[in-house]
PDB file of C-alpha atoms in Angstrom:
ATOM      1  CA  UNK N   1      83.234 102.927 113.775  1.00  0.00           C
ATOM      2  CA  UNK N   2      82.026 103.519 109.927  1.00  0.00           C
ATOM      3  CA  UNK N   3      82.875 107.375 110.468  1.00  0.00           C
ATOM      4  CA  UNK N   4      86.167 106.583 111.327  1.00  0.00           C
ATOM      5  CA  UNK N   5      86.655 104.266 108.744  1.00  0.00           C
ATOM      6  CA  UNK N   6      85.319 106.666 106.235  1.00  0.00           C
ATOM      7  CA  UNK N   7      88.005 109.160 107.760  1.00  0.00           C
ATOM      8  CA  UNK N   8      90.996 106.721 107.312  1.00  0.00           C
ATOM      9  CA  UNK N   9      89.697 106.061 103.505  1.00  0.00           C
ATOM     10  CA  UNK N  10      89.334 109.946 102.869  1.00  0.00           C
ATOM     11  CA  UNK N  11      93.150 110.673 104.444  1.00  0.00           C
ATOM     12  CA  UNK N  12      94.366 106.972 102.327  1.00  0.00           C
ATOM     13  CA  UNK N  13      92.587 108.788  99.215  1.00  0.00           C
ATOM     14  CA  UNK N  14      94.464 112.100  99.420  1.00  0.00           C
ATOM     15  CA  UNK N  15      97.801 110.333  99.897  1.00  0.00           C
ATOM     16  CA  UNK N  16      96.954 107.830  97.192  1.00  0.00           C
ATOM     17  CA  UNK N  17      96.396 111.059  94.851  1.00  0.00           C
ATOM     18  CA  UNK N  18      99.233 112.783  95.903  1.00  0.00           C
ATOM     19  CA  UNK N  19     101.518 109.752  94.902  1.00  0.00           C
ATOM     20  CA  UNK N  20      99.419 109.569  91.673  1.00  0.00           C
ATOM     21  CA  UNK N  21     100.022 112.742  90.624  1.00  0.00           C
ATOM     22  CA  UNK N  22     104.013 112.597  91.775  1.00  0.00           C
ATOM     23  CA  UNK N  23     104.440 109.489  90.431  1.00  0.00           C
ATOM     24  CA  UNK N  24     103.685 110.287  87.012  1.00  0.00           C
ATOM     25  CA  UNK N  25     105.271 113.432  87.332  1.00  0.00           C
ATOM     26  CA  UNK N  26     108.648 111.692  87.885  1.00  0.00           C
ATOM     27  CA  UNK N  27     108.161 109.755  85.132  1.00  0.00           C
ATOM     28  CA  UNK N  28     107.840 112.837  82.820  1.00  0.00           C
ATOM     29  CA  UNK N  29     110.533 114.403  83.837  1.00  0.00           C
ATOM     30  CA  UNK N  30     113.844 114.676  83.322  1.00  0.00           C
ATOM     31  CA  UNK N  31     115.476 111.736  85.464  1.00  0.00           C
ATOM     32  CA  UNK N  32     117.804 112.370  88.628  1.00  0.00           C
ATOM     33  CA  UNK N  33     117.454 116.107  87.876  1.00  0.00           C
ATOM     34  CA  UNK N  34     116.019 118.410  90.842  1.00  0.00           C
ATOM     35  CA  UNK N  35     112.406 118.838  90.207  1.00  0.00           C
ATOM     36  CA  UNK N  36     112.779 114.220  90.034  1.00  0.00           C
ATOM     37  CA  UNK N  37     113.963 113.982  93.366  1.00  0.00           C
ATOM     38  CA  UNK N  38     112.072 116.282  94.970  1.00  0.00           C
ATOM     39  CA  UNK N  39     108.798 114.371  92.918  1.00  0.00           C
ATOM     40  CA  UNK N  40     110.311 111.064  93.862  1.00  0.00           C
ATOM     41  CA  UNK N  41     110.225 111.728  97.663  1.00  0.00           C
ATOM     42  CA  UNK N  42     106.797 113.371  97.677  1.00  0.00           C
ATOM     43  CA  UNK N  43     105.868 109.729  95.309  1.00  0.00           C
ATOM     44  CA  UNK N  44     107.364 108.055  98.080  1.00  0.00           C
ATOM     45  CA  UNK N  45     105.527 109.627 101.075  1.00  0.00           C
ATOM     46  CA  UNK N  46     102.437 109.562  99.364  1.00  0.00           C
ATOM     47  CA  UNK N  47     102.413 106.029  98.070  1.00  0.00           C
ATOM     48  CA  UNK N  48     103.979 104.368 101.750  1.00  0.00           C
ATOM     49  CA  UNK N  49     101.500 106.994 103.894  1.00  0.00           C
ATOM     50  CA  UNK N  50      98.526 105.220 101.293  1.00  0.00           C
ATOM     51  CA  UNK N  51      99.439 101.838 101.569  1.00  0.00           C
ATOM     52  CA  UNK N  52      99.863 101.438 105.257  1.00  0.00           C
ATOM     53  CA  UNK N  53      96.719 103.458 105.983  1.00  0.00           C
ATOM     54  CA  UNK N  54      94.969 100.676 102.848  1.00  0.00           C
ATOM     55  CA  UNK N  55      96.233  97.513 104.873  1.00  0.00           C
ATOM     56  CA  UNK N  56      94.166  97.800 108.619  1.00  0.00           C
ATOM     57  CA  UNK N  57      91.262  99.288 106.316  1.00  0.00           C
ATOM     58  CA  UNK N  58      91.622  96.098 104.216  1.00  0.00           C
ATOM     59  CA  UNK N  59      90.207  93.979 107.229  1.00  0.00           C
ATOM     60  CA  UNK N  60      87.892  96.289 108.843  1.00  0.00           C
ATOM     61  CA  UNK N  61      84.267  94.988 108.741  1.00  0.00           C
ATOM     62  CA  UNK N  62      82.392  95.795 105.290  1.00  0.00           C
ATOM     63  CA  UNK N  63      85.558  96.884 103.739  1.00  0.00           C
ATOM     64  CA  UNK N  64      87.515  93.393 103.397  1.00  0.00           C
ATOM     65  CA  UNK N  65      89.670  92.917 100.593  1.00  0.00           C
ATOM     66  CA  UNK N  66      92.268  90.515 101.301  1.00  0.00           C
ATOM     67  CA  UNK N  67      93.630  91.419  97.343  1.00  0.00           C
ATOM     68  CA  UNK N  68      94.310  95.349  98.385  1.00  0.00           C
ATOM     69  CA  UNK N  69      95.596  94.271 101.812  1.00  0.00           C
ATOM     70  CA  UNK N  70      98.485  92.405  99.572  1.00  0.00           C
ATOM     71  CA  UNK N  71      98.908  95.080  97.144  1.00  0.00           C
ATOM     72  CA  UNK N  72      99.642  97.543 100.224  1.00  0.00           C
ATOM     73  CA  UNK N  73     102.288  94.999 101.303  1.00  0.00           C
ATOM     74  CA  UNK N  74     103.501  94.837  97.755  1.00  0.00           C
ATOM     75  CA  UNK N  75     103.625  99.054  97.338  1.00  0.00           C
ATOM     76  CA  UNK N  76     104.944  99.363 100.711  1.00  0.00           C
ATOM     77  CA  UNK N  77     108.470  96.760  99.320  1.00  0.00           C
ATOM     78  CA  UNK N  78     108.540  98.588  96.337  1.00  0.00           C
ATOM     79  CA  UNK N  79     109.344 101.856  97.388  1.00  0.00           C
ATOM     80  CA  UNK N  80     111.326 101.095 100.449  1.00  0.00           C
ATOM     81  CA  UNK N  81     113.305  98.777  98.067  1.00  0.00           C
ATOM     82  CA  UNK N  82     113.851 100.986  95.234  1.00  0.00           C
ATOM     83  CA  UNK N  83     114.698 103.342  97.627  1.00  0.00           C
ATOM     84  CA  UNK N  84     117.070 102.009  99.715  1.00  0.00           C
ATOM     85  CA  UNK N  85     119.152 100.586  96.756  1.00  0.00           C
ATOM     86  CA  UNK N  86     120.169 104.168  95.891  1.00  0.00           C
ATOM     87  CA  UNK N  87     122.261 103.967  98.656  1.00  0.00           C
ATOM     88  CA  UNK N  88     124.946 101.278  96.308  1.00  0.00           C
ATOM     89  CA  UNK N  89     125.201 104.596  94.641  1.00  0.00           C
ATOM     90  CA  UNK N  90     127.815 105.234  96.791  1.00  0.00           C
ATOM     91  CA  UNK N  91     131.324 103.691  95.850  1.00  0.00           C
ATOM     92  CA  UNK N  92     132.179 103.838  99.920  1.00  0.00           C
ATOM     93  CA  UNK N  93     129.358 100.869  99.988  1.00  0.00           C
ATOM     94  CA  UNK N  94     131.686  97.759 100.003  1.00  0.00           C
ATOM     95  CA  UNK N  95     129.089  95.270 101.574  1.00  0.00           C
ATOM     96  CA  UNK N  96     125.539  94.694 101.498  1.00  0.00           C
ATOM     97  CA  UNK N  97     123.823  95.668 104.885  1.00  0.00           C
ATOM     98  CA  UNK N  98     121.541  93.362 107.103  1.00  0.00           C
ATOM     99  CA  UNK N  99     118.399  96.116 106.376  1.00  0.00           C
ATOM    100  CA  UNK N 100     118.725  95.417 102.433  1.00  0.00           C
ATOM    101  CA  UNK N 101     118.677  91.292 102.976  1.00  0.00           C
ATOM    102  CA  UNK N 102     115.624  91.883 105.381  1.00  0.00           C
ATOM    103  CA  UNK N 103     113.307  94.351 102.905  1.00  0.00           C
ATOM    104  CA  UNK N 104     114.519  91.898 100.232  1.00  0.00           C
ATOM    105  CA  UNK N 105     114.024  88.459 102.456  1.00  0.00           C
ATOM    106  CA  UNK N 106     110.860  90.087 103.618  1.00  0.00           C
ATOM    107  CA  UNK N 107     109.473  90.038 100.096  1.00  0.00           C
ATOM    108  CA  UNK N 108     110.637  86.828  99.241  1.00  0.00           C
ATOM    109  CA  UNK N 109     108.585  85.009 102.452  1.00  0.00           C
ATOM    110  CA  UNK N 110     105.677  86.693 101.742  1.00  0.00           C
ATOM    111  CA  UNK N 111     105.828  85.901  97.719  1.00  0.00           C
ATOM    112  CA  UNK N 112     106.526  82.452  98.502  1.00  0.00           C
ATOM    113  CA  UNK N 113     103.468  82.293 100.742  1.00  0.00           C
ATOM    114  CA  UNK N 114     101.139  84.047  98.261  1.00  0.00           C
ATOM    115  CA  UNK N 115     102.144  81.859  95.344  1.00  0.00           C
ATOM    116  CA  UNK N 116     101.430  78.604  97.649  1.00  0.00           C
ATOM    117  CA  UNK N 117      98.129  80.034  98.743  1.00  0.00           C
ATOM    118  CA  UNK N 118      97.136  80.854  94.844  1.00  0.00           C
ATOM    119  CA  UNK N 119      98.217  77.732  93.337  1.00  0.00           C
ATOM    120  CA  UNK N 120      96.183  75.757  96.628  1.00  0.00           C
ATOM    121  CA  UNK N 121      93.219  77.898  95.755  1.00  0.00           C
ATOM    122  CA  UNK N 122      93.405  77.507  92.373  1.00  0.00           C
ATOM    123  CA  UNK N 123      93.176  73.681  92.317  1.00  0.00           C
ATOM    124  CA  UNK N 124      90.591  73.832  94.960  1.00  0.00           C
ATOM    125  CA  UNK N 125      88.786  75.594  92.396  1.00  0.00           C
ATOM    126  CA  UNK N 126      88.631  79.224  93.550  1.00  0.00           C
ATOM    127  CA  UNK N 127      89.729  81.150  89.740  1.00  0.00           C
ATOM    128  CA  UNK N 128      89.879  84.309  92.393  1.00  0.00           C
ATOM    129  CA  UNK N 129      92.882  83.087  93.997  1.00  0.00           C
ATOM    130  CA  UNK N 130      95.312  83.238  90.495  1.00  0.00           C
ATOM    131  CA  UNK N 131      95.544  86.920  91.024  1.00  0.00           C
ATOM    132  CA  UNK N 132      97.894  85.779  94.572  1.00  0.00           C
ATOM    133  CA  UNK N 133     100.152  83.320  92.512  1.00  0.00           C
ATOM    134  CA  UNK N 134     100.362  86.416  89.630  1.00  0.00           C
ATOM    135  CA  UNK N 135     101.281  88.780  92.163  1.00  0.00           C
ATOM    136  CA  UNK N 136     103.166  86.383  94.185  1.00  0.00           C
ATOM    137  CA  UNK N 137     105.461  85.162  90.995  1.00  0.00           C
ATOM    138  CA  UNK N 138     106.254  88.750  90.143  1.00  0.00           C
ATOM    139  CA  UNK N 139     107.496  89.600  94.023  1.00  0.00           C
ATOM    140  CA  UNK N 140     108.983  86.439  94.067  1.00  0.00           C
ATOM    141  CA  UNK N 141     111.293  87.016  91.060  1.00  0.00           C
ATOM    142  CA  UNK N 142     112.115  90.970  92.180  1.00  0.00           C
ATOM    143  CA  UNK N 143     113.277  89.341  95.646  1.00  0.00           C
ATOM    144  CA  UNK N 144     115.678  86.973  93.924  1.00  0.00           C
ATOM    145  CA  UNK N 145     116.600  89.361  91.374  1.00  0.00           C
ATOM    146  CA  UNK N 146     117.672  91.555  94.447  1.00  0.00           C
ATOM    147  CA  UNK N 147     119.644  89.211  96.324  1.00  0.00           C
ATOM    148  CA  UNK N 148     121.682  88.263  92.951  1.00  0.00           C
ATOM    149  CA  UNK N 149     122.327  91.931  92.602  1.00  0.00           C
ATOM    150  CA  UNK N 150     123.462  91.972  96.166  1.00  0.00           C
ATOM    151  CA  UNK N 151     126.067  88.743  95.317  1.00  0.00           C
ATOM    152  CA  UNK N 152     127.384  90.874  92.279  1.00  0.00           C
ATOM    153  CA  UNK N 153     126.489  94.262  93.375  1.00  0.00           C
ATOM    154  CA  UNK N 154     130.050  95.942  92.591  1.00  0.00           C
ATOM    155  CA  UNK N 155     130.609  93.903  89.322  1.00  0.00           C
ATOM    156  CA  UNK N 156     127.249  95.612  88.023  1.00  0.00           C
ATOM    157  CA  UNK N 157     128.204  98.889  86.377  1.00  0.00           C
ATOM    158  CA  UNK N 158     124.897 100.975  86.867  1.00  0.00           C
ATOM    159  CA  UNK N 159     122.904  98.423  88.340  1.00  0.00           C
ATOM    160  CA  UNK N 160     121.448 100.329  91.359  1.00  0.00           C
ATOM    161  CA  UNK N 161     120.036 102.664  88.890  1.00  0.00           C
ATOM    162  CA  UNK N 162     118.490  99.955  86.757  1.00  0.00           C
ATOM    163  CA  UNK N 163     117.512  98.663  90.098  1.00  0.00           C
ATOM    164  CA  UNK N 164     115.705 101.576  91.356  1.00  0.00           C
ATOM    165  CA  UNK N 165     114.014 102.761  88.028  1.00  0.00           C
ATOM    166  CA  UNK N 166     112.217  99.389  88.070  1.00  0.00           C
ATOM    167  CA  UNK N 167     111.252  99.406  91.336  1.00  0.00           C
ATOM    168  CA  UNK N 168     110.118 102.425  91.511  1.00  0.00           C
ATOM    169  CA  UNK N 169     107.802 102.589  88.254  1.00  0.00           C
ATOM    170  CA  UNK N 170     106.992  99.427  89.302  1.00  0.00           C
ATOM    171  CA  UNK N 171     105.565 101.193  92.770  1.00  0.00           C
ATOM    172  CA  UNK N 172     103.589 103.346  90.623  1.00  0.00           C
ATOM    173  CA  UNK N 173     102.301 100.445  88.278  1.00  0.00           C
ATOM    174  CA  UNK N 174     100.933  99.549  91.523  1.00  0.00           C
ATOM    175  CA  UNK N 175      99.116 102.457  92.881  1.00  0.00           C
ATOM    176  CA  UNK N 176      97.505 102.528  89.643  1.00  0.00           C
ATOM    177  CA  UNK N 177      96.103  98.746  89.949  1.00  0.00           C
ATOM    178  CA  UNK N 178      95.286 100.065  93.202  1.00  0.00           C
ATOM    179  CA  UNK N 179      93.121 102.972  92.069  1.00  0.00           C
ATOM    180  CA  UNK N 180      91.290 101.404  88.967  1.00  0.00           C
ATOM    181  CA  UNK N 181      90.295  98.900  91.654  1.00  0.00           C
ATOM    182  CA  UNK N 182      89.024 100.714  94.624  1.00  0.00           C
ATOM    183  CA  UNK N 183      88.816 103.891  93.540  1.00  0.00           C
ATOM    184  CA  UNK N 184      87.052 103.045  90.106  1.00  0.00           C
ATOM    185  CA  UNK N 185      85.468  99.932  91.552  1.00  0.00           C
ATOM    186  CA  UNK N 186      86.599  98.161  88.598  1.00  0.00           C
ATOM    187  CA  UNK N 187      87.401  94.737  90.262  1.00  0.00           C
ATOM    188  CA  UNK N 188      88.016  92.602  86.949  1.00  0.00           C
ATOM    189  CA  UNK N 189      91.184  90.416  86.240  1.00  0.00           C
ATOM    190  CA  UNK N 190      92.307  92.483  83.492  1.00  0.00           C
ATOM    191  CA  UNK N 191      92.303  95.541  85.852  1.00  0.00           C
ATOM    192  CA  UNK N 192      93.914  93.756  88.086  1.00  0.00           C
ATOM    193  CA  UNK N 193      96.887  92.194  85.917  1.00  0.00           C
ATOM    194  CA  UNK N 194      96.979  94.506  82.744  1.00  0.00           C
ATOM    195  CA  UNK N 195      98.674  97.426  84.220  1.00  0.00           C
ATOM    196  CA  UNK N 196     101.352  95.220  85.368  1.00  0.00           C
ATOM    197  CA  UNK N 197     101.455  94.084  82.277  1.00  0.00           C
ATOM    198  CA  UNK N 198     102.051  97.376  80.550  1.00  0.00           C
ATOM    199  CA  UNK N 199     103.691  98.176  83.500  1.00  0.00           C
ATOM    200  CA  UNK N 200     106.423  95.741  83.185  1.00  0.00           C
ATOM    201  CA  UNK N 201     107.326  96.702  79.226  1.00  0.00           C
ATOM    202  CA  UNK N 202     107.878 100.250  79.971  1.00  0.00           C
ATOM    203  CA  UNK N 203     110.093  99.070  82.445  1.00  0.00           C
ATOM    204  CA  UNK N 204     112.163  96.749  79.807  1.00  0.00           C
ATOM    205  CA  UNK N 205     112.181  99.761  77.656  1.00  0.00           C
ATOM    206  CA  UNK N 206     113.593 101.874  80.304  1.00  0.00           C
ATOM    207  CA  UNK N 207     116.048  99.373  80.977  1.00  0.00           C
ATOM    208  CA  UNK N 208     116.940  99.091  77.459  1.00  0.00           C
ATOM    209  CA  UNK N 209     117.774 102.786  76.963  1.00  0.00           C
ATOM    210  CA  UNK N 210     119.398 103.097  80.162  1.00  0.00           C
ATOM    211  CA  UNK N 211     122.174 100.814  79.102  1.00  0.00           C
ATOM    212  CA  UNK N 212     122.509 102.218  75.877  1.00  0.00           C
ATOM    213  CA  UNK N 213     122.847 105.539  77.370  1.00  0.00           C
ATOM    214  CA  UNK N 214     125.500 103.641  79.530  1.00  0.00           C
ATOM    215  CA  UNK N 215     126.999 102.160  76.595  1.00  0.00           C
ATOM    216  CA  UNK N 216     127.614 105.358  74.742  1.00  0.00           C
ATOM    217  CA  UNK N 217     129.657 107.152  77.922  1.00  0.00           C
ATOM    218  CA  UNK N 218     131.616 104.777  78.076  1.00  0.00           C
ATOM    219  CA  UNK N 219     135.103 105.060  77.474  1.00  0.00           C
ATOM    220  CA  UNK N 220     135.797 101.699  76.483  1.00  0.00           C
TER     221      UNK N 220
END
Protein backbone atom coordinates (compact mmCIF):
# COMPACT_ATOMS: atom_id res chain seq x y z
CA UNK A 1 0.00 0.00 0.00
CA UNK A 2 2.99 2.57 1.03
CA UNK A 3 4.69 1.67 -2.46
CA UNK A 4 1.83 2.68 -4.18
CA UNK A 5 1.33 5.62 -2.33
CA UNK A 6 4.89 6.59 -2.78
CA UNK A 7 4.16 6.03 -6.64
CA UNK A 8 1.06 8.37 -6.72
CA UNK A 9 3.28 11.14 -4.71
CA UNK A 10 6.30 10.66 -7.22
CA UNK A 11 3.74 10.98 -10.53
CA UNK A 12 1.70 14.17 -8.22
CA UNK A 13 5.45 15.57 -7.85
CA UNK A 14 6.36 15.57 -11.55
CA UNK A 15 3.03 17.14 -12.51
CA UNK A 16 3.27 19.59 -9.64
CA UNK A 17 6.82 20.61 -11.24
CA UNK A 18 5.73 20.69 -14.55
CA UNK A 19 2.95 23.29 -13.63
CA UNK A 20 5.66 25.08 -11.55
CA UNK A 21 7.85 25.57 -14.10
CA UNK A 22 4.84 26.52 -16.80
CA UNK A 23 3.27 28.55 -14.55
CA UNK A 24 5.91 30.93 -14.04
CA UNK A 25 6.84 30.72 -17.45
CA UNK A 26 3.46 32.24 -18.47
CA UNK A 27 3.87 34.78 -16.24
CA UNK A 28 7.17 35.92 -17.89
CA UNK A 29 6.09 36.00 -20.99
CA UNK A 30 4.57 37.96 -23.26
CA UNK A 31 0.67 37.55 -22.54
CA UNK A 32 -1.86 35.83 -25.08
CA UNK A 33 1.11 35.49 -27.47
CA UNK A 34 1.97 31.78 -28.76
CA UNK A 35 4.68 30.50 -26.60
CA UNK A 36 1.59 31.83 -23.41
CA UNK A 37 -0.91 29.62 -24.60
CA UNK A 38 0.88 26.84 -25.34
CA UNK A 39 2.60 27.45 -21.43
CA UNK A 40 -0.87 28.09 -20.15
CA UNK A 41 -2.28 24.67 -21.26
CA UNK A 42 0.78 22.66 -20.23
CA UNK A 43 0.17 25.03 -16.52
CA UNK A 44 -3.15 23.75 -16.76
CA UNK A 45 -2.54 19.98 -17.25
CA UNK A 46 0.08 19.98 -14.88
CA UNK A 47 -1.53 21.84 -12.03
CA UNK A 48 -5.33 19.82 -12.48
CA UNK A 49 -3.25 16.24 -13.18
CA UNK A 50 -1.36 17.42 -9.47
CA UNK A 51 -4.19 18.36 -7.62
CA UNK A 52 -6.52 15.51 -8.26
CA UNK A 53 -3.74 12.95 -7.82
CA UNK A 54 -2.94 15.39 -4.07
CA UNK A 55 -6.71 14.96 -2.93
CA UNK A 56 -7.16 10.73 -2.45
CA UNK A 57 -3.36 10.98 -1.24
CA UNK A 58 -4.58 13.63 1.24
CA UNK A 59 -6.59 10.86 3.19
CA UNK A 60 -4.55 7.87 2.72
CA UNK A 61 -3.20 6.51 6.06
CA UNK A 62 0.12 8.38 7.30
CA UNK A 63 -0.27 10.97 4.71
CA UNK A 64 -3.49 12.96 6.06
CA UNK A 65 -3.68 16.48 5.50
CA UNK A 66 -7.09 17.64 5.45
CA UNK A 67 -5.36 21.47 4.59
CA UNK A 68 -3.76 20.04 1.07
CA UNK A 69 -6.90 17.98 0.42
CA UNK A 70 -8.68 21.67 0.30
CA UNK A 71 -6.02 23.35 -1.52
CA UNK A 72 -6.40 20.54 -4.35
CA UNK A 73 -10.12 21.44 -4.40
CA UNK A 74 -9.18 25.08 -4.44
CA UNK A 75 -6.35 24.57 -7.56
CA UNK A 76 -8.59 22.26 -9.24
CA UNK A 77 -11.64 25.69 -9.38
CA UNK A 78 -9.04 27.87 -10.25
CA UNK A 79 -7.94 26.64 -13.36
CA UNK A 80 -11.11 25.15 -14.64
CA UNK A 81 -12.58 28.63 -13.80
CA UNK A 82 -10.08 30.82 -15.28
CA UNK A 83 -10.26 28.67 -18.00
CA UNK A 84 -13.54 28.31 -18.93
CA UNK A 85 -14.21 32.14 -18.72
CA UNK A 86 -12.09 32.58 -21.87
CA UNK A 87 -14.81 31.26 -23.58
CA UNK A 88 -16.95 35.13 -22.93
CA UNK A 89 -14.16 35.95 -25.25
CA UNK A 90 -16.35 35.22 -27.81
CA UNK A 91 -18.93 38.04 -28.80
CA UNK A 92 -21.35 34.95 -30.18
CA UNK A 93 -21.63 34.20 -26.16
CA UNK A 94 -25.00 35.97 -25.40
CA UNK A 95 -25.84 33.94 -22.15
CA UNK A 96 -24.08 32.44 -19.39
CA UNK A 97 -24.12 28.52 -19.59
CA UNK A 98 -25.35 26.05 -16.79
CA UNK A 99 -21.38 24.57 -16.64
CA UNK A 100 -20.07 28.23 -15.64
CA UNK A 101 -22.95 28.65 -12.67
CA UNK A 102 -21.97 25.02 -11.53
CA UNK A 103 -17.80 25.48 -11.40
CA UNK A 104 -18.76 28.87 -9.91
CA UNK A 105 -21.77 27.49 -7.45
CA UNK A 106 -19.45 24.64 -6.79
CA UNK A 107 -16.92 26.98 -5.22
CA UNK A 108 -19.24 28.97 -3.47
CA UNK A 109 -20.78 25.66 -1.36
CA UNK A 110 -17.64 24.50 -0.57
CA UNK A 111 -16.25 28.17 0.62
CA UNK A 112 -19.25 28.59 2.57
CA UNK A 113 -18.67 25.26 4.29
CA UNK A 114 -14.95 25.88 4.96
CA UNK A 115 -15.50 29.32 6.43
CA UNK A 116 -18.30 27.73 8.88
CA UNK A 117 -15.98 24.91 9.79
CA UNK A 118 -12.95 27.58 10.53
CA UNK A 119 -14.84 30.06 12.38
CA UNK A 120 -16.53 26.72 14.59
CA UNK A 121 -12.98 25.58 15.10
CA UNK A 122 -11.67 28.63 15.86
CA UNK A 123 -13.96 29.41 18.84
CA UNK A 124 -13.65 25.89 19.95
CA UNK A 125 -10.19 26.83 20.28
CA UNK A 126 -8.35 24.98 17.51
CA UNK A 127 -5.88 28.32 16.05
CA UNK A 128 -5.26 25.44 13.15
CA UNK A 129 -8.60 25.78 11.81
CA UNK A 130 -8.20 29.89 10.73
CA UNK A 131 -6.24 28.74 7.77
CA UNK A 132 -10.11 27.09 6.45
CA UNK A 133 -11.99 30.46 7.15
CA UNK A 134 -8.71 32.34 5.24
CA UNK A 135 -8.99 30.10 2.46
CA UNK A 136 -12.63 29.81 2.63
CA UNK A 137 -13.18 33.88 2.60
CA UNK A 138 -10.93 34.20 -0.41
CA UNK A 139 -13.04 31.31 -2.54
CA UNK A 140 -15.96 32.67 -1.19
CA UNK A 141 -15.46 36.20 -2.59
CA UNK A 142 -13.96 34.78 -6.23
CA UNK A 143 -17.40 32.74 -6.41
CA UNK A 144 -19.48 35.87 -5.93
CA UNK A 145 -17.23 37.96 -7.84
CA UNK A 146 -17.98 35.37 -10.70
CA UNK A 147 -21.57 35.23 -10.59
CA UNK A 148 -21.70 39.28 -10.62
CA UNK A 149 -19.56 39.08 -13.68
CA UNK A 150 -21.97 36.58 -15.09
CA UNK A 151 -25.15 39.25 -14.26
CA UNK A 152 -23.05 42.00 -16.15
CA UNK A 153 -20.90 39.90 -18.26
CA UNK A 154 -21.53 41.90 -21.68
CA UNK A 155 -21.55 45.39 -19.97
CA UNK A 156 -17.84 44.52 -18.80
CA UNK A 157 -15.49 45.66 -21.55
CA UNK A 158 -12.45 43.21 -21.01
CA UNK A 159 -13.64 41.56 -18.09
CA UNK A 160 -13.06 37.88 -19.08
CA UNK A 161 -9.51 38.80 -19.44
CA UNK A 162 -9.28 40.47 -16.06
CA UNK A 163 -11.18 37.44 -15.06
CA UNK A 164 -8.88 34.87 -16.24
CA UNK A 165 -5.48 36.64 -15.42
CA UNK A 166 -6.60 36.48 -11.78
CA UNK A 167 -7.64 33.24 -11.73
CA UNK A 168 -5.13 31.89 -13.25
CA UNK A 169 -2.05 33.52 -11.28
CA UNK A 170 -4.12 32.93 -8.61
CA UNK A 171 -3.86 28.91 -9.59
CA UNK A 172 -0.26 29.33 -9.51
CA UNK A 173 -0.20 31.34 -6.11
CA UNK A 174 -1.57 28.12 -5.14
CA UNK A 175 0.69 25.47 -6.33
CA UNK A 176 3.28 27.44 -4.76
CA UNK A 177 1.53 27.33 -1.11
CA UNK A 178 1.25 23.89 -2.13
CA UNK A 179 4.94 23.18 -2.65
CA UNK A 180 6.55 25.29 0.25
CA UNK A 181 4.21 23.08 2.27
CA UNK A 182 4.65 19.55 1.23
CA UNK A 183 7.34 19.67 -0.78
CA UNK A 184 9.53 21.94 1.60
CA UNK A 185 7.75 20.64 4.68
CA UNK A 186 7.42 24.08 5.76
CA UNK A 187 3.93 23.79 7.47
CA UNK A 188 3.84 27.37 9.22
CA UNK A 189 0.93 29.97 8.89
CA UNK A 190 2.95 32.39 7.12
CA UNK A 191 3.74 29.71 4.45
CA UNK A 192 0.55 28.97 4.32
CA UNK A 193 -1.13 32.57 3.91
CA UNK A 194 1.87 34.81 2.71
CA UNK A 195 2.01 33.73 -0.81
CA UNK A 196 -1.55 34.51 -1.13
CA UNK A 197 -0.81 37.44 0.18
CA UNK A 198 1.80 38.47 -2.33
CA UNK A 199 -0.11 36.57 -4.51
CA UNK A 200 -3.12 38.67 -4.44
CA UNK A 201 -1.07 42.26 -5.04
CA UNK A 202 0.50 41.12 -8.14
CA UNK A 203 -2.78 40.33 -9.16
CA UNK A 204 -4.18 44.07 -8.34
CA UNK A 205 -1.20 45.25 -10.19
CA UNK A 206 -1.98 43.21 -13.13
CA UNK A 207 -5.36 44.35 -13.01
CA UNK A 208 -4.33 47.83 -12.76
CA UNK A 209 -2.21 47.84 -15.94
CA UNK A 210 -4.54 45.83 -17.80
CA UNK A 211 -7.11 48.55 -17.74
CA UNK A 212 -4.82 51.15 -18.42
CA UNK A 213 -3.63 49.32 -21.35
CA UNK A 214 -7.47 49.16 -22.07
CA UNK A 215 -7.85 52.70 -21.44
CA UNK A 216 -5.25 53.87 -23.87
CA UNK A 217 -6.87 51.74 -27.09
CA UNK A 218 -9.62 53.07 -26.64
CA UNK A 219 -11.19 55.18 -29.02
CA UNK A 220 -13.26 57.09 -26.83
Amino acid sequence: MEQTIKIFIYVHAFFGGLGLITGLGSVIVKKGGKLHRRMGKLFSVGVITSSLISIPISWMPNHENPFLFLIGLFTIYLVVSGNQILTFKSKDKKQVKPIDKLISGSMLFLSILMVLYGVFGFVMGSSANILYAFFGAFGLSLSIKDFLFYKNHNKIKNGWLSNHVGKMIGAFIASVTAFIVAGLGVGSLIAWILPSVLGTFYIIYCRKKLKVKTTKVSPI
